[in-house]
Amino acid sequence: MRRRNLPSNLIMVGLFAFFAAFLLYPIWLTVQGGFESKNGGFTIHHIMMVFQDPTLRDGFLNAIGIAVGTTLVCLIIALPLATLAARYTFPFKGVFSALVLVPLILPPFVGAIGLHHLLGKYGAINTLLVDVGWLSEGYDFIGNGGFWAIVFIEALHLYPILYLNATAALANLDPALEEAAENLGASPWRRFREIILPLIRPGLFAGATIVFIWSFTELGTPLMFDYQMVTPVQIFNGIKEMNTSQQPYALTAVMLFAAIMFYLLGKMVFGGKAYAMYSKASVQSSPEKLSFWRGSFAMLAFTVVIGLAVLPHISVLFTSLAVEGSWYKSILPTSLTFEHFEGALSHKLAVGSISNSLLYSSLAVVMDLFIGILIGYIIVRTKIRGRSLLDALSMLPLAVPGLVMAFGYVAMTLRWPFGEGDPLEGFIDVLGANPNPMLLLVIAYGVRRLPYVVRSTVAGLEQTSGELEEAAMNLGAGRIRAVRTIIIPLIMANLIAGGLLAFSFAMLEVSDSLILAQRESHYPITKAIYTLFERLGDGPYIASAMGVWGMALLAVTLIGASVLMGKKMGAIFRV
């Protein structure tokens, strides 16, 4: 038995080494830097300064406020929609269930480009309000209300994650429990509050955790709104000072500790008291058909949410089509052109960034598929010790803020063996005179998106009988050949779904791209979009066109993954 488990043990050791080098070590460097004194000793001075400096303290409080506001708005949006989708039937339900996921196809920081034309002082909304006489002059919703503009666009982007988890949790409920409560005279609201909500609480908590951490550490959207008084932007601005100051390390360490503490607090308050059903539902609940008026109300609820959610997408699309200067003090652009789409495919920076992103993301997906299959196989098919820890490490990138990971990777390049005078100097470099971040970007993309492939692989293996593999081995096939010829073809749909998600989200990764790529020749798409948006002239319009191409890519991949994964799609977005 020991000899049979030897290959699995060796693979597990290799996987633990990978996570130690590219997940735990960057996190440790960040934490260590936050507590390191000038002479290399231990100090809490830098951490305390984060809370004593009014600017840093306000930035931290604003980051928490954005995360709390975004999570609450997502919950208010997602829970009613998920309840309608899981428990009732109404006209065009399938169409609405697909359209409600549309916000995932556009990173919120790209949508912020369009919102400048929509919510700016001379944007479409203000022009409409002035034309109808509700305002005498435009109100700058972005400049005067940047905080709420960020909450608004991030909530409209992230609510599908909560929706997917809530829908999956509601679909797995045993209808007998609610029927028993109804027979005892419980009202619909009481049944929902005392039976349904406690049972779906783990699913809601899982989705809310992702939303909270994502919005707490979101870098791109505040940058696009020029909202400097928030911790992620303050960390971004301090990257260049990493060689001379411990403040960026302290800020990042505080953000990491805060994310962990909020997760643990939420686990105790919302996730700790979970109720388990005695068994799986023996009879699948049949959705109740709504009457005409109630069905119309359900369609209206989906229409309003989807309409608000696609506003940033529509704004980006119109910005990409608008002739330069033609969308000013007007509800819609006064003249349109397709030149910006051509520019997005011919502009030197745009073309280079697209090819870079394709290369980085493709290599990252290959890495994810290789590592994800190994991890999934060990988790599902073996009983060796340590597989639970391996599972937890593979999902850790979802819980650790992406900004913290990116900062940790920069810190890696300043230490042995990659630092100045070390044997591998220049092999991986971010802040040097001749930066070389390609390998680091591939690893960063891969580690950040590995959970999607692992969860997809595990879902496929759990649905595939191990007896098929054993039968092949009994006929003389080795384990590797049995997995390659029997198991992988059977779980190919799951692998494709996970790979598509990993690829599309890597293509539009924000934190790693903005921080690790410091030279134009290495820019991925998102860094190029940010750089073009900052340039005068046609820069914002070409950036919008690139965003539209990104939307098209994500739309195709998410639709494909949703078709392949079905209701298990929500499990991918869980910690």
PDB file of C-alpha atoms in Angstrom, residues 181-438:
ATOM      1  CA  ALA A 181     -43.949  24.221   8.396  1.00  0.00           C
ATOM      2  CA  GLU A 182     -46.766  25.315   6.076  1.00  0.00           C
ATOM      3  CA  ASN A 183     -48.990  22.532   7.404  1.00  0.00           C
ATOM      4  CA  LEU A 184     -48.312  23.814  10.931  1.00  0.00           C
ATOM      5  CA  GLY A 185     -49.576  27.259   9.933  1.00  0.00           C
ATOM      6  CA  ALA A 186     -46.310  29.162   9.384  1.00  0.00           C
ATOM      7  CA  SER A 187     -46.648  32.199   7.122  1.00  0.00           C
ATOM      8  CA  PRO A 188     -44.491  32.496   3.947  1.00  0.00           C
ATOM      9  CA  TRP A 189     -42.292  35.166   5.579  1.00  0.00           C
ATOM     10  CA  ARG A 190     -41.804  33.052   8.723  1.00  0.00           C
ATOM     11  CA  ARG A 191     -40.968  29.973   6.636  1.00  0.00           C
ATOM     12  CA  PHE A 192     -38.397  31.997   4.728  1.00  0.00           C
ATOM     13  CA  ARG A 193     -36.890  33.543   7.878  1.00  0.00           C
ATOM     14  CA  GLU A 194     -36.789  30.453  10.093  1.00  0.00           C
ATOM     15  CA  ILE A 195     -36.308  27.582   7.625  1.00  0.00           C
ATOM     16  CA  ILE A 196     -35.009  28.683   4.246  1.00  0.00           C
ATOM     17  CA  LEU A 197     -32.584  31.415   5.317  1.00  0.00           C
ATOM     18  CA  PRO A 198     -30.740  29.296   7.943  1.00  0.00           C
ATOM     19  CA  LEU A 199     -30.366  26.434   5.453  1.00  0.00           C
ATOM     20  CA  ILE A 200     -28.963  28.605   2.638  1.00  0.00           C
ATOM     21  CA  ARG A 201     -26.792  30.681   4.997  1.00  0.00           C
ATOM     22  CA  PRO A 202     -23.553  28.777   4.154  1.00  0.00           C
ATOM     23  CA  GLY A 203     -24.088  29.447   0.441  1.00  0.00           C
ATOM     24  CA  LEU A 204     -24.834  33.121   1.057  1.00  0.00           C
ATOM     25  CA  PHE A 205     -21.790  33.447   3.303  1.00  0.00           C
ATOM     26  CA  ALA A 206     -19.558  31.816   0.683  1.00  0.00           C
ATOM     27  CA  GLY A 207     -20.691  34.267  -1.999  1.00  0.00           C
ATOM     28  CA  ALA A 208     -20.644  37.270   0.347  1.00  0.00           C
ATOM     29  CA  THR A 209     -17.049  36.480   1.353  1.00  0.00           C
ATOM     30  CA  ILE A 210     -15.880  36.667  -2.260  1.00  0.00           C
ATOM     31  CA  VAL A 211     -17.808  39.901  -2.838  1.00  0.00           C
ATOM     32  CA  PHE A 212     -16.498  41.525   0.345  1.00  0.00           C
ATOM     33  CA  ILE A 213     -12.824  40.669  -0.219  1.00  0.00           C
ATOM     34  CA  TRP A 214     -13.051  41.549  -3.925  1.00  0.00           C
ATOM     35  CA  SER A 215     -14.566  44.995  -3.287  1.00  0.00           C
ATOM     36  CA  PHE A 216     -12.386  45.615  -0.187  1.00  0.00           C
ATOM     37  CA  THR A 217      -9.222  45.271  -2.277  1.00  0.00           C
ATOM     38  CA  GLU A 218     -10.492  46.480  -5.668  1.00  0.00           C
ATOM     39  CA  LEU A 219      -7.846  48.715  -7.226  1.00  0.00           C
ATOM     40  CA  GLY A 220      -8.954  49.478 -10.763  1.00  0.00           C
ATOM     41  CA  THR A 221     -12.318  51.127 -10.091  1.00  0.00           C
ATOM     42  CA  PRO A 222     -11.048  53.728  -7.552  1.00  0.00           C
ATOM     43  CA  LEU A 223      -8.159  54.492  -9.901  1.00  0.00           C
ATOM     44  CA  MET A 224     -10.534  55.131 -12.782  1.00  0.00           C
ATOM     45  CA  PHE A 225     -12.599  57.486 -10.597  1.00  0.00           C
ATOM     46  CA  ASP A 226      -9.391  59.124  -9.317  1.00  0.00           C
ATOM     47  CA  TYR A 227     -10.500  58.246  -5.785  1.00  0.00           C
ATOM     48  CA  GLN A 228      -7.173  58.429  -3.972  1.00  0.00           C
ATOM     49  CA  MET A 229      -8.441  58.197  -0.372  1.00  0.00           C
ATOM     50  CA  VAL A 230      -8.705  54.401  -0.250  1.00  0.00           C
ATOM     51  CA  THR A 231      -6.147  51.794   0.846  1.00  0.00           C
ATOM     52  CA  PRO A 232      -5.712  49.859  -2.451  1.00  0.00           C
ATOM     53  CA  VAL A 233      -4.830  53.069  -4.330  1.00  0.00           C
ATOM     54  CA  GLN A 234      -2.489  54.160  -1.518  1.00  0.00           C
ATOM     55  CA  ILE A 235      -0.706  50.796  -1.788  1.00  0.00           C
ATOM     56  CA  PHE A 236      -0.494  51.163  -5.572  1.00  0.00           C
ATOM     57  CA  ASN A 237       1.023  54.640  -5.224  1.00  0.00           C
ATOM     58  CA  GLY A 238       3.570  53.306  -2.729  1.00  0.00           C
ATOM     59  CA  ILE A 239       4.957  50.509  -4.932  1.00  0.00           C
ATOM     60  CA  LYS A 240       7.879  52.659  -6.058  1.00  0.00           C
ATOM     61  CA  GLU A 241       8.851  53.263  -2.408  1.00  0.00           C
ATOM     62  CA  MET A 242       9.206  49.588  -1.465  1.00  0.00           C
ATOM     63  CA  ASN A 243      13.005  49.778  -1.493  1.00  0.00           C
ATOM     64  CA  THR A 244      13.137  52.752   0.881  1.00  0.00           C
ATOM     65  CA  SER A 245       9.970  52.629   2.993  1.00  0.00           C
ATOM     66  CA  GLN A 246       8.085  50.039   5.047  1.00  0.00           C
ATOM     67  CA  GLN A 247       4.804  51.929   4.791  1.00  0.00           C
ATOM     68  CA  PRO A 248       3.540  50.063   1.673  1.00  0.00           C
ATOM     69  CA  TYR A 249       4.291  46.753   3.426  1.00  0.00           C
ATOM     70  CA  ALA A 250       2.432  47.883   6.549  1.00  0.00           C
ATOM     71  CA  LEU A 251      -0.589  49.024   4.520  1.00  0.00           C
ATOM     72  CA  THR A 252      -0.731  45.717   2.663  1.00  0.00           C
ATOM     73  CA  ALA A 253      -0.303  43.702   5.874  1.00  0.00           C
ATOM     74  CA  VAL A 254      -3.135  45.642   7.536  1.00  0.00           C
ATOM     75  CA  MET A 255      -5.353  44.944   4.518  1.00  0.00           C
ATOM     76  CA  LEU A 256      -4.542  41.227   4.696  1.00  0.00           C
ATOM     77  CA  PHE A 257      -5.202  41.003   8.444  1.00  0.00           C
ATOM     78  CA  ALA A 258      -8.437  42.942   8.033  1.00  0.00           C
ATOM     79  CA  ALA A 259      -9.648  40.597   5.281  1.00  0.00           C
ATOM     80  CA  ILE A 260      -8.879  37.566   7.476  1.00  0.00           C
ATOM     81  CA  MET A 261     -10.540  39.107  10.540  1.00  0.00           C
ATOM     82  CA  PHE A 262     -13.666  40.082   8.627  1.00  0.00           C
ATOM     83  CA  TYR A 263     -13.841  36.579   7.175  1.00  0.00           C
ATOM     84  CA  LEU A 264     -13.522  34.947  10.614  1.00  0.00           C
ATOM     85  CA  LEU A 265     -16.010  37.394  12.131  1.00  0.00           C
ATOM     86  CA  GLY A 266     -18.488  36.681   9.361  1.00  0.00           C
ATOM     87  CA  LYS A 267     -17.909  32.945   9.761  1.00  0.00           C
ATOM     88  CA  MET A 268     -18.790  33.156  13.459  1.00  0.00           C
ATOM     89  CA  VAL A 269     -21.775  35.461  13.027  1.00  0.00           C
ATOM     90  CA  PHE A 270     -23.265  34.254   9.729  1.00  0.00           C
ATOM     91  CA  GLY A 271     -21.579  30.961   8.894  1.00  0.00           C
ATOM     92  CA  GLY A 272     -21.135  29.413  12.314  1.00  0.00           C
ATOM     93  CA  LYS A 273     -24.749  28.603  13.077  1.00  0.00           C
ATOM     94  CA  ALA A 274     -25.613  26.565  10.018  1.00  0.00           C
ATOM     95  CA  TYR A 275     -28.427  24.025   9.988  1.00  0.00           C
ATOM     96  CA  ALA A 276     -28.063  20.721   8.184  1.00  0.00           C
ATOM     97  CA  MET A 277     -30.816  18.717   6.541  1.00  0.00           C
ATOM     98  CA  TYR A 278     -31.117  15.096   7.642  1.00  0.00           C
ATOM     99  CA  SER A 279     -30.889  13.904   4.064  1.00  0.00           C
ATOM    100  CA  LYS A 280     -30.973  15.006   0.498  1.00  0.00           C
ATOM    101  CA  ALA A 281     -34.389  15.776  -0.886  1.00  0.00           C
ATOM    102  CA  SER A 282     -35.958  12.583  -2.171  1.00  0.00           C
ATOM    103  CA  VAL A 283     -38.433  14.564  -4.237  1.00  0.00           C
ATOM    104  CA  GLN A 284     -37.285  17.561  -6.231  1.00  0.00           C
ATOM    105  CA  SER A 285     -39.336  20.660  -5.480  1.00  0.00           C
ATOM    106  CA  SER A 286     -41.449  21.808  -8.417  1.00  0.00           C
ATOM    107  CA  PRO A 287     -41.391  25.571  -9.017  1.00  0.00           C
ATOM    108  CA  GLU A 288     -44.704  27.328  -8.435  1.00  0.00           C
ATOM    109  CA  LYS A 289     -46.226  29.004 -11.476  1.00  0.00           C
ATOM    110  CA  LEU A 290     -46.933  32.654 -10.787  1.00  0.00           C
ATOM    111  CA  SER A 291     -50.134  34.384 -11.811  1.00  0.00           C
ATOM    112  CA  PHE A 292     -50.088  36.957 -14.595  1.00  0.00           C
ATOM    113  CA  TRP A 293     -49.637  39.958 -12.297  1.00  0.00           C
ATOM    114  CA  ARG A 294     -47.098  38.281 -10.030  1.00  0.00           C
ATOM    115  CA  GLY A 295     -45.234  36.952 -13.045  1.00  0.00           C
ATOM    116  CA  SER A 296     -45.187  40.470 -14.503  1.00  0.00           C
ATOM    117  CA  PHE A 297     -43.762  41.766 -11.230  1.00  0.00           C
ATOM    118  CA  ALA A 298     -41.022  39.087 -11.313  1.00  0.00           C
ATOM    119  CA  MET A 299     -40.135  40.044 -14.893  1.00  0.00           C
ATOM    120  CA  LEU A 300     -40.083  43.718 -13.889  1.00  0.00           C
ATOM    121  CA  ALA A 301     -37.688  42.987 -11.002  1.00  0.00           C
ATOM    122  CA  PHE A 302     -35.253  41.184 -13.316  1.00  0.00           C
ATOM    123  CA  THR A 303     -35.634  43.873 -15.993  1.00  0.00           C
ATOM    124  CA  VAL A 304     -34.834  46.728 -13.592  1.00  0.00           C
ATOM    125  CA  VAL A 305     -31.744  45.002 -12.161  1.00  0.00           C
ATOM    126  CA  ILE A 306     -30.454  43.891 -15.562  1.00  0.00           C
ATOM    127  CA  GLY A 307     -31.147  47.363 -16.988  1.00  0.00           C
ATOM    128  CA  LEU A 308     -29.093  49.037 -14.248  1.00  0.00           C
ATOM    129  CA  ALA A 309     -26.374  46.396 -14.506  1.00  0.00           C
ATOM    130  CA  VAL A 310     -25.858  46.901 -18.245  1.00  0.00           C
ATOM    131  CA  LEU A 311     -25.641  50.705 -17.990  1.00  0.00           C
ATOM    132  CA  PRO A 312     -21.826  50.613 -17.656  1.00  0.00           C
ATOM    133  CA  HIS A 313     -21.628  48.182 -20.596  1.00  0.00           C
ATOM    134  CA  ILE A 314     -23.834  50.385 -22.760  1.00  0.00           C
ATOM    135  CA  SER A 315     -21.838  53.460 -21.736  1.00  0.00           C
ATOM    136  CA  VAL A 316     -18.553  51.770 -22.677  1.00  0.00           C
ATOM    137  CA  LEU A 317     -20.037  50.689 -26.006  1.00  0.00           C
ATOM    138  CA  PHE A 318     -21.249  54.204 -26.836  1.00  0.00           C
ATOM    139  CA  THR A 319     -17.912  55.682 -25.747  1.00  0.00           C
ATOM    140  CA  SER A 320     -16.096  53.293 -28.078  1.00  0.00           C
ATOM    141  CA  LEU A 321     -18.381  54.368 -30.956  1.00  0.00           C
ATOM    142  CA  ALA A 322     -18.404  58.112 -30.228  1.00  0.00           C
ATOM    143  CA  VAL A 323     -16.359  60.520 -32.310  1.00  0.00           C
ATOM    144  CA  GLU A 324     -13.896  62.336 -30.078  1.00  0.00           C
ATOM    145  CA  GLY A 325     -15.713  65.174 -28.267  1.00  0.00           C
ATOM    146  CA  SER A 326     -19.145  64.220 -29.643  1.00  0.00           C
ATOM    147  CA  TRP A 327     -20.534  62.991 -26.299  1.00  0.00           C
ATOM    148  CA  TYR A 328     -20.490  66.246 -24.335  1.00  0.00           C
ATOM    149  CA  LYS A 329     -23.605  67.903 -22.920  1.00  0.00           C
ATOM    150  CA  SER A 330     -25.715  65.429 -24.879  1.00  0.00           C
ATOM    151  CA  ILE A 331     -27.790  62.396 -23.908  1.00  0.00           C
ATOM    152  CA  LEU A 332     -26.242  60.279 -26.671  1.00  0.00           C
ATOM    153  CA  PRO A 333     -23.157  60.801 -28.864  1.00  0.00           C
ATOM    154  CA  THR A 334     -23.918  63.211 -31.694  1.00  0.00           C
ATOM    155  CA  SER A 335     -21.746  61.300 -34.178  1.00  0.00           C
ATOM    156  CA  LEU A 336     -20.477  57.717 -34.318  1.00  0.00           C
ATOM    157  CA  THR A 337     -17.465  55.954 -35.800  1.00  0.00           C
ATOM    158  CA  PHE A 338     -15.857  52.522 -35.896  1.00  0.00           C
ATOM    159  CA  GLU A 339     -12.333  53.931 -36.045  1.00  0.00           C
ATOM    160  CA  HIS A 340     -11.675  53.284 -32.363  1.00  0.00           C
ATOM    161  CA  PHE A 341     -12.244  49.546 -32.826  1.00  0.00           C
ATOM    162  CA  GLU A 342      -9.698  49.609 -35.625  1.00  0.00           C
ATOM    163  CA  GLY A 343      -7.397  51.585 -33.340  1.00  0.00           C
ATOM    164  CA  ALA A 344      -7.820  48.969 -30.625  1.00  0.00           C
ATOM    165  CA  LEU A 345      -6.436  46.403 -33.061  1.00  0.00           C
ATOM    166  CA  SER A 346      -3.762  48.617 -34.651  1.00  0.00           C
ATOM    167  CA  HIS A 347      -2.541  50.974 -31.907  1.00  0.00           C
ATOM    168  CA  LYS A 348       0.981  49.921 -30.889  1.00  0.00           C
ATOM    169  CA  LEU A 349       0.183  49.762 -27.173  1.00  0.00           C
ATOM    170  CA  ALA A 350      -3.162  48.028 -27.758  1.00  0.00           C
ATOM    171  CA  VAL A 351      -1.811  45.355 -30.104  1.00  0.00           C
ATOM    172  CA  GLY A 352       1.167  44.618 -27.884  1.00  0.00           C
ATOM    173  CA  SER A 353      -1.014  44.333 -24.777  1.00  0.00           C
ATOM    174  CA  ILE A 354      -3.471  41.981 -26.481  1.00  0.00           C
ATOM    175  CA  SER A 355      -0.689  39.640 -27.608  1.00  0.00           C
ATOM    176  CA  ASN A 356       0.888  39.823 -24.140  1.00  0.00           C
ATOM    177  CA  SER A 357      -2.384  38.960 -22.410  1.00  0.00           C
ATOM    178  CA  LEU A 358      -3.034  36.075 -24.791  1.00  0.00           C
ATOM    179  CA  LEU A 359       0.416  34.672 -24.046  1.00  0.00           C
ATOM    180  CA  TYR A 360       0.281  35.188 -20.264  1.00  0.00           C
ATOM    181  CA  SER A 361      -3.254  33.828 -19.946  1.00  0.00           C
ATOM    182  CA  SER A 362      -2.682  30.795 -22.187  1.00  0.00           C
ATOM    183  CA  LEU A 363       0.417  29.762 -20.261  1.00  0.00           C
ATOM    184  CA  ALA A 364      -1.408  30.338 -16.965  1.00  0.00           C
ATOM    185  CA  VAL A 365      -4.304  28.099 -18.059  1.00  0.00           C
ATOM    186  CA  VAL A 366      -1.926  25.311 -19.118  1.00  0.00           C
ATOM    187  CA  MET A 367      -0.312  25.550 -15.685  1.00  0.00           C
ATOM    188  CA  ASP A 368      -3.720  25.580 -13.965  1.00  0.00           C
ATOM    189  CA  LEU A 369      -4.994  22.555 -15.859  1.00  0.00           C
ATOM    190  CA  PHE A 370      -1.884  20.529 -15.058  1.00  0.00           C
ATOM    191  CA  ILE A 371      -1.844  21.458 -11.363  1.00  0.00           C
ATOM    192  CA  GLY A 372      -5.660  21.436 -11.051  1.00  0.00           C
ATOM    193  CA  ILE A 373      -5.978  17.868 -12.368  1.00  0.00           C
ATOM    194  CA  LEU A 374      -3.308  16.660  -9.947  1.00  0.00           C
ATOM    195  CA  ILE A 375      -4.964  18.397  -6.984  1.00  0.00           C
ATOM    196  CA  GLY A 376      -8.465  17.270  -7.944  1.00  0.00           C
ATOM    197  CA  TYR A 377      -7.323  13.671  -8.375  1.00  0.00           C
ATOM    198  CA  ILE A 378      -5.582  13.596  -4.984  1.00  0.00           C
ATOM    199  CA  ILE A 379      -8.595  15.150  -3.246  1.00  0.00           C
ATOM    200  CA  VAL A 380     -11.226  12.834  -4.757  1.00  0.00           C
ATOM    201  CA  ARG A 381      -9.426   9.604  -5.604  1.00  0.00           C
ATOM    202  CA  THR A 382      -6.947   9.146  -2.751  1.00  0.00           C
ATOM    203  CA  LYS A 383      -7.119   8.854   1.040  1.00  0.00           C
ATOM    204  CA  ILE A 384      -3.579  10.026   1.801  1.00  0.00           C
ATOM    205  CA  ARG A 385      -2.989  12.434   4.644  1.00  0.00           C
ATOM    206  CA  GLY A 386      -2.775  16.108   3.872  1.00  0.00           C
ATOM    207  CA  ARG A 387      -5.263  16.197   1.010  1.00  0.00           C
ATOM    208  CA  SER A 388      -7.646  18.435   3.011  1.00  0.00           C
ATOM    209  CA  LEU A 389      -4.815  20.910   3.561  1.00  0.00           C
ATOM    210  CA  LEU A 390      -3.999  20.723  -0.146  1.00  0.00           C
ATOM    211  CA  ASP A 391      -7.642  21.483  -0.959  1.00  0.00           C
ATOM    212  CA  ALA A 392      -7.599  24.477   1.403  1.00  0.00           C
ATOM    213  CA  LEU A 393      -4.358  25.839  -0.101  1.00  0.00           C
ATOM    214  CA  SER A 394      -5.764  25.538  -3.620  1.00  0.00           C
ATOM    215  CA  MET A 395      -8.772  27.656  -2.603  1.00  0.00           C
ATOM    216  CA  LEU A 396      -6.773  30.187  -0.561  1.00  0.00           C
ATOM    217  CA  PRO A 397      -6.204  32.548  -3.533  1.00  0.00           C
ATOM    218  CA  LEU A 398      -9.952  33.272  -3.503  1.00  0.00           C
ATOM    219  CA  ALA A 399      -9.759  34.387   0.120  1.00  0.00           C
ATOM    220  CA  VAL A 400      -6.451  36.296  -0.056  1.00  0.00           C
ATOM    221  CA  PRO A 401      -6.837  39.748  -1.637  1.00  0.00           C
ATOM    222  CA  GLY A 402      -5.378  39.900  -5.121  1.00  0.00           C
ATOM    223  CA  LEU A 403      -3.684  43.175  -4.259  1.00  0.00           C
ATOM    224  CA  VAL A 404      -1.843  41.468  -1.375  1.00  0.00           C
ATOM    225  CA  MET A 405      -0.668  38.682  -3.684  1.00  0.00           C
ATOM    226  CA  ALA A 406       0.554  41.147  -6.326  1.00  0.00           C
ATOM    227  CA  PHE A 407       2.399  43.187  -3.685  1.00  0.00           C
ATOM    228  CA  GLY A 408       3.967  40.004  -2.324  1.00  0.00           C
ATOM    229  CA  TYR A 409       5.244  39.068  -5.780  1.00  0.00           C
ATOM    230  CA  VAL A 410       6.950  42.453  -6.064  1.00  0.00           C
ATOM    231  CA  ALA A 411       8.503  41.865  -2.633  1.00  0.00           C
ATOM    232  CA  MET A 412       9.831  38.511  -3.907  1.00  0.00           C
ATOM    233  CA  THR A 413      11.856  40.282  -6.588  1.00  0.00           C
ATOM    234  CA  LEU A 414      13.592  42.403  -3.929  1.00  0.00           C
ATOM    235  CA  ARG A 415      14.778  39.377  -1.896  1.00  0.00           C
ATOM    236  CA  TRP A 416      17.087  36.432  -2.452  1.00  0.00           C
ATOM    237  CA  PRO A 417      17.499  34.859  -4.975  1.00  0.00           C
ATOM    238  CA  PHE A 418      16.085  37.555  -7.288  1.00  0.00           C
ATOM    239  CA  GLY A 419      17.306  40.709  -5.507  1.00  0.00           C
ATOM    240  CA  GLU A 420      20.295  42.867  -6.331  1.00  0.00           C
ATOM    241  CA  GLY A 421      23.509  40.856  -6.479  1.00  0.00           C
ATOM    242  CA  ASP A 422      21.721  37.500  -6.155  1.00  0.00           C
ATOM    243  CA  PRO A 423      22.268  34.583  -8.579  1.00  0.00           C
ATOM    244  CA  LEU A 424      18.919  34.959 -10.382  1.00  0.00           C
ATOM    245  CA  GLU A 425      18.966  38.768 -10.555  1.00  0.00           C
ATOM    246  CA  GLY A 426      17.026  39.953 -13.626  1.00  0.00           C
ATOM    247  CA  PHE A 427      15.380  36.563 -14.216  1.00  0.00           C
ATOM    248  CA  ILE A 428      12.256  37.807 -12.446  1.00  0.00           C
ATOM    249  CA  ASP A 429      12.201  41.579 -11.947  1.00  0.00           C
ATOM    250  CA  VAL A 430       9.532  44.245 -11.548  1.00  0.00           C
ATOM    251  CA  LEU A 431      11.122  47.461 -10.288  1.00  0.00           C
ATOM    252  CA  GLY A 432      14.614  47.168 -11.780  1.00  0.00           C
ATOM    253  CA  ALA A 433      16.138  49.158 -14.625  1.00  0.00           C
ATOM    254  CA  ASN A 434      15.398  46.277 -17.023  1.00  0.00           C
ATOM    255  CA  PRO A 435      12.212  44.669 -15.636  1.00  0.00           C
ATOM    256  CA  ASN A 436      11.364  41.127 -16.642  1.00  0.00           C
ATOM    257  CA  PRO A 437       7.928  40.317 -15.147  1.00  0.00           C
ATOM    258  CA  MET A 438       6.671  37.813 -17.746  1.00  0.00           C
TER     259      MET A 438
END
